[in-house]
Each structure stands twice: as structure tokens, then as C-alpha cells.
Coordinates of C-alpha atoms in Angstrom, one line a residue:
X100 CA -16.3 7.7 5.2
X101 CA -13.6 5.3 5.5
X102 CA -10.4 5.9 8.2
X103 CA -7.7 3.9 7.6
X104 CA -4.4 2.9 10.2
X105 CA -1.5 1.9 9.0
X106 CA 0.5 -0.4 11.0
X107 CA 3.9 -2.7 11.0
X108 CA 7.0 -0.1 10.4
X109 CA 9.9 -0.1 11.5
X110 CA 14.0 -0.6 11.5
X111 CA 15.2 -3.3 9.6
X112 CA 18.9 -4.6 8.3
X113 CA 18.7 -5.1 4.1
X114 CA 17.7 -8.0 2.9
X115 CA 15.0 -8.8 5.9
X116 CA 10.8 -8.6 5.7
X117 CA 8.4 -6.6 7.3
X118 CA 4.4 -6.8 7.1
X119 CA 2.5 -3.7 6.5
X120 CA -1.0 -3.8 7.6
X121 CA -3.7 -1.3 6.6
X122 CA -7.2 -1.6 9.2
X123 CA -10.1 0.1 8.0
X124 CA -13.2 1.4 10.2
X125 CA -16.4 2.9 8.8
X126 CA -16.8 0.2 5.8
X127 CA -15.8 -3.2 4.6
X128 CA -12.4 -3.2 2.2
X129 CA -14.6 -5.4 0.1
X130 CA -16.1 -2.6 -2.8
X131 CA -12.9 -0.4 -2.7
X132 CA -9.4 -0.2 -3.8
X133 CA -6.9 0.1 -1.8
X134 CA -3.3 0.8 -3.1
X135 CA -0.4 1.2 -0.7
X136 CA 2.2 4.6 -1.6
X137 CA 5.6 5.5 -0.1
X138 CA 7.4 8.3 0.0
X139 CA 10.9 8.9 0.8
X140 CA 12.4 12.2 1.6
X141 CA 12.9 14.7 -1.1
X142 CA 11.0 12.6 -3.6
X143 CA 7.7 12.2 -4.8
X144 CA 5.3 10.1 -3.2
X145 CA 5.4 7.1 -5.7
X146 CA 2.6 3.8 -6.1
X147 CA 4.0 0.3 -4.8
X148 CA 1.0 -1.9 -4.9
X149 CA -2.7 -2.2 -5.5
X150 CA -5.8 -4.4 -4.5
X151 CA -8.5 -4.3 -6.4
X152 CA -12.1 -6.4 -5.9
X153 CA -12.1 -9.7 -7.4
X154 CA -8.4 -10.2 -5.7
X155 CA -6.5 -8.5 -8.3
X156 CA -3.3 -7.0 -7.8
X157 CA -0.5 -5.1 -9.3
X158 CA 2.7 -3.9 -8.2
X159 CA 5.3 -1.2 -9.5
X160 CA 8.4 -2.6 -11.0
X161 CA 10.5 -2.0 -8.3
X162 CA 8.7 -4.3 -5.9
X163 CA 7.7 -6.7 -8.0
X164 CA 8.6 -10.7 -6.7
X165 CA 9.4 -8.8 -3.3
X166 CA 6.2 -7.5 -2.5
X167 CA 2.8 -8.8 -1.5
X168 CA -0.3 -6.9 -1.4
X169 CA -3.6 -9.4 -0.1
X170 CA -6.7 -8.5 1.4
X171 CA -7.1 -9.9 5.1
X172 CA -11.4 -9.9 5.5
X173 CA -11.6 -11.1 9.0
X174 CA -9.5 -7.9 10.0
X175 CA -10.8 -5.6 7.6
X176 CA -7.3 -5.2 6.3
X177 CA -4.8 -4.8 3.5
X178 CA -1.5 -6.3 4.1
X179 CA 1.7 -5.4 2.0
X180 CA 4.5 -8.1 2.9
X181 CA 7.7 -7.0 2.3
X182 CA 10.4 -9.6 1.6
X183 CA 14.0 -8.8 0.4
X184 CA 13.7 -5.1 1.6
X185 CA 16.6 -3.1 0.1
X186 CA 18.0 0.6 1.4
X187 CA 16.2 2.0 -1.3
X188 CA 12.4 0.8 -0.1
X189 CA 13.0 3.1 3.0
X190 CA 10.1 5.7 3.4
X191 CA 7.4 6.4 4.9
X192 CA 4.6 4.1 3.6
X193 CA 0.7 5.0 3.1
X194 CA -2.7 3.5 2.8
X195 CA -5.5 4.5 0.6
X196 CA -8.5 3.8 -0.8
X197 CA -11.1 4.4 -3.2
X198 CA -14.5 3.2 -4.5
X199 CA -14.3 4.2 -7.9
X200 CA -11.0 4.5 -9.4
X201 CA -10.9 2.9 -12.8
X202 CA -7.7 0.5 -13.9
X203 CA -6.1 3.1 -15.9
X204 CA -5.5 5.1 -12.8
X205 CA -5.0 2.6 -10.3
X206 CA -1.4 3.5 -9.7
X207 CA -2.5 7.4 -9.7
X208 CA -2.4 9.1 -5.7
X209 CA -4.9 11.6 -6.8
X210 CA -7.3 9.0 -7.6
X211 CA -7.6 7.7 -4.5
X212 CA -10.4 9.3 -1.6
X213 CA -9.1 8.0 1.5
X214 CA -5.5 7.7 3.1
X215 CA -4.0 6.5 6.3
X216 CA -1.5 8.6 8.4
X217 CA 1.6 6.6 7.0
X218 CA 4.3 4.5 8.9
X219 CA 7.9 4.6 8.5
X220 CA 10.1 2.0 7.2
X221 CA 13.9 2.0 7.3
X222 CA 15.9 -0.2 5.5
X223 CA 19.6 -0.2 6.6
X224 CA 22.5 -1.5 4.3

């Protein structure tokens, strides 16, 4: 079993950054994905960025050059840094993670096993 905390939301103007920061207890980040959602109200819950082992990542479109997703070991964490936040990245943001979800589903929700509580961010123009 994995539980995951999110932490790091919050109120911010446009155009300002935030870091995200996903904790894990139970077992190391190291052998799982962990991919970081959001959803915002009255829409689907929609992918934003993945770490996979080996240090790979991948973003969605909408994020990418704004976003950051890196793997902090000491902590046990995932970080997403959020640079250049615009109205429309307000929502509430999740964790989640998963030991064997293959690249072709890696920006999937349903393929992951494990997801924090979420945290909200609010982006105001």
C-alpha cells in the first residue's frame, strides 16, 4: 500500500508559480509512476504530468514549458513546479501512483492504483 499527501495549493495572481509536492508513506517512489491530475469544476478530471522510473517525464500540452514534474528521493516525493500559472490551470490538483502502468496509458486516471486527497489551486486573472 502506498498513501500519498499532496501539498503546496493555494491562491495565486496569473502569471505567478507554485510547487506542488506529492509525500509518499508505505514505499519508496522509486519502482512506481506517479502522474499528477487536476480537475476543475464541471470538467473531467484531465492528466498534467507524469514520472516515470529512469527519470522520464511527460506533460499534456497545455503545461508543457510551464510545468515541471521531478522526483525529490530524500523526501520520498514528486514535485510538480508550476511556473506561468494562467486562470485556466485552476483546480483541484491530485497525486497518483502506480507500479505497473505501461507507457501507452501513462496519461490514463484509471490506470493508476493509488491517489492523494487533492489540493486546490486558484489562479486569479
Amino acid at each position: 500500500q502506498v498513501q500519498l499527501v499532496e501539498s503546496g495549493g493555494g491562491l495565486v495572481q496569473a502569471g505567478a508559480s507554485l510547487r506542488l509536492s506529492c509525500a509518499a508513506s508505505g514505499r519508496s517512489f522509486s519502482s512506481y509512476t506517479v502522474g499528477w491530475f487536476r480537475q476543475a469544476p464541471g470538467k473531467e478530471r484531465e492528466f498534467v504530468a507524469a514520472w516515470r522510473r529512469g527519470g522520464f517525464t511527460y506533460y499534456a500540452d497545455s503545461v508543457k514549458g510551464r510545468f515541471t514534474i521531478s522526483r525529490d528521493s530524500a523526501k520520498n516525493a514528486v514535485d510538480l513546479q508550476m511556473n506561468s500559472l494562467h486562470s485556466e490551470d485552476t483546480a483541484v490538483y491530485y497525486c497518483a501512483a502506480g507500479s505497473r502502468i505501461i507507457l501507452s496509458s501513462i496519461r490514463r486516471s484509471d490506470a493508476y492504483d493509488y491517489w492523494g486527497q487533492g489540493t486546490q489551486v486558484t489562479v486569479s486573472s
